Amino acid sequence: MVVGLGFDLIEVERIKQVTEKYPKFLDRVFTPREKEYSLAQKNPYLHLAARFAAKEAFFKAIGRRIPWSKIGIYNLPSGQPELELFTSVSVEFDRMRVSLCHLNSVAGAVVILEKD
């Protein structure tokens, strides 16, 4: 049964502008592993934006915010994204599913929380 659903869409340029204007933004929002992965890509802002969108989608799925650093969006060896939570939340769920998408200028994510 679905107990939480969140969706977010963001312009990649917005992430680039915020990062350039506020250098600490990266450290405040992304885990070291997320930064390492994203900054190694050909278009790092595209990957950062997708992860930002996934975190926003997770906030919407649980109905509240938690510290940005308590959520990590990583890729399995297959390339499939995976959401890792480093704290407890008030919504009870058994599984988290995340899907990322991006074009040249826009990134988006959907998060689904399921309970048996």
C-alpha positions as a printed NumPy array, in Angstrom:
array([[  0.   ,   0.   ,   0.   ],
       [  1.283,   3.476,  -0.861],
       [  1.596,   5.645,   2.258],
       [  3.504,   8.537,   0.702],
       [  4.019,  10.033,  -2.732],
       [  6.125,  13.019,  -3.699],
       [  7.162,  14.664,  -6.963],
       [  9.486,  17.558,  -7.687],
       [ 10.813,  19.285, -10.781],
       [ 13.626,  21.855, -10.867],
       [ 15.523,  23.846, -13.461],
       [ 19.169,  22.785, -13.591],
       [ 20.261,  26.407, -14.05 ],
       [ 18.723,  27.285, -10.678],
       [ 20.965,  24.763,  -8.904],
       [ 23.982,  26.09 , -10.803],
       [ 23.208,  29.707,  -9.851],
       [ 22.619,  28.919,  -6.17 ],
       [ 25.819,  26.852,  -6.021],
       [ 27.877,  29.649,  -7.586],
       [ 26.345,  32.332,  -5.359],
       [ 26.445,  30.291,  -2.122],
       [ 29.391,  27.841,  -2.156],
       [ 28.295,  26.257,   1.157],
       [ 25.015,  25.198,  -0.478],
       [ 26.635,  21.968,  -1.696],
       [ 27.815,  21.018,   1.798],
       [ 24.467,  21.896,   3.377],
       [ 22.28 ,  19.971,   0.92 ],
       [ 24.346,  17.042,  -0.381],
       [ 26.234,  14.201,   1.3  ],
       [ 29.957,  13.796,   0.498],
       [ 29.125,  10.734,  -1.6  ],
       [ 26.474,  12.626,  -3.6  ],
       [ 28.894,  15.481,  -4.265],
       [ 31.693,  13.124,  -5.271],
       [ 29.469,  11.289,  -7.752],
       [ 27.795,  14.389,  -9.207],
       [ 30.924,  16.522,  -9.532],
       [ 32.668,  13.703, -11.434],
       [ 29.979,  13.745, -14.15 ],
       [ 30.179,  15.63 , -17.452],
       [ 27.324,  17.907, -16.346],
       [ 27.485,  17.943, -12.54 ],
       [ 24.602,  20.39 , -12.111],
       [ 22.246,  17.998, -13.897],
       [ 23.027,  15.26 , -11.37 ],
       [ 22.918,  17.623,  -8.398],
       [ 19.531,  18.93 ,  -9.563],
       [ 18.116,  15.4  ,  -9.854],
       [ 19.246,  14.605,  -6.317],
       [ 17.853,  17.895,  -5.03 ],
       [ 14.511,  17.076,  -6.686],
       [ 14.522,  13.611,  -5.089],
       [ 15.053,  15.094,  -1.633],
       [ 12.226,  17.588,  -2.197],
       [ 10.008,  14.738,  -3.427],
       [ 10.835,  12.774,  -0.259],
       [  9.869,  15.765,   1.911],
       [  6.53 ,  15.891,   0.097],
       [  6.028,  12.139,   0.53 ],
       [  6.485,  12.331,   4.323],
       [  4.691,  15.659,   4.681],
       [  7.514,  17.516,   6.437],
       [ 11.162,  18.489,   6.165],
       [ 14.15 ,  16.878,   7.806],
       [ 17.794,  18.   ,   7.53 ],
       [ 19.045,  17.722,   3.943],
       [ 22.097,  15.746,   5.034],
       [ 19.88 ,  13.009,   6.508],
       [ 18.921,  11.826,   3.003],
       [ 21.277,  10.435,   0.363],
       [ 20.46 ,   9.587,  -3.245],
       [ 22.876,   7.023,  -4.637],
       [ 23.093,   4.738,  -7.643],
       [ 23.235,   0.965,  -7.433],
       [ 25.765,  -0.758,  -9.741],
       [ 22.885,  -1.242, -12.194],
       [ 22.431,   2.539, -12.325],
       [ 19.111,   2.396, -10.475],
       [ 18.776,   5.247,  -7.96 ],
       [ 18.346,   4.416,  -4.302],
       [ 17.281,   6.664,  -1.446],
       [ 19.107,   6.194,   1.855],
       [ 17.723,   7.679,   5.054],
       [ 20.029,   8.515,   7.983],
       [ 17.322,   9.352,  10.558],
       [ 13.853,   8.234,  11.584],
       [ 10.686,   9.922,  10.344],
       [  7.114,   9.96 ,  11.626],
       [  5.678,   8.136,   8.6  ],
       [  5.864,   4.338,   8.856],
       [  6.9  ,   2.594,   5.647],
       [  8.672,  -0.577,   4.575],
       [ 10.058,   0.465,   1.191],
       [ 11.202,   3.661,  -0.497],
       [ 11.222,   3.89 ,  -4.251],
       [ 12.811,   6.733,  -6.169],
       [ 12.946,   7.558,  -9.845],
       [ 15.084,  10.351, -11.287],
       [ 14.835,  11.961, -14.7  ],
       [ 16.658,  14.799, -16.372],
       [ 16.947,  16.639, -19.648],
       [ 19.475,  19.347, -20.441],
       [ 17.63 ,  22.043, -18.511],
       [ 15.26 ,  20.278, -16.1  ],
       [ 15.543,  17.493, -13.517],
       [ 12.762,  15.708, -11.712],
       [ 12.098,  12.93 ,  -9.241],
       [  9.284,  10.812,  -7.87 ],
       [  9.407,   9.143,  -4.443],
       [  6.944,   6.454,  -3.385],
       [  6.755,   5.128,   0.178],
       [  5.103,   1.733,   0.624],
       [  3.926,  -0.256,   3.631],
       [  3.069,  -3.957,   3.601]])
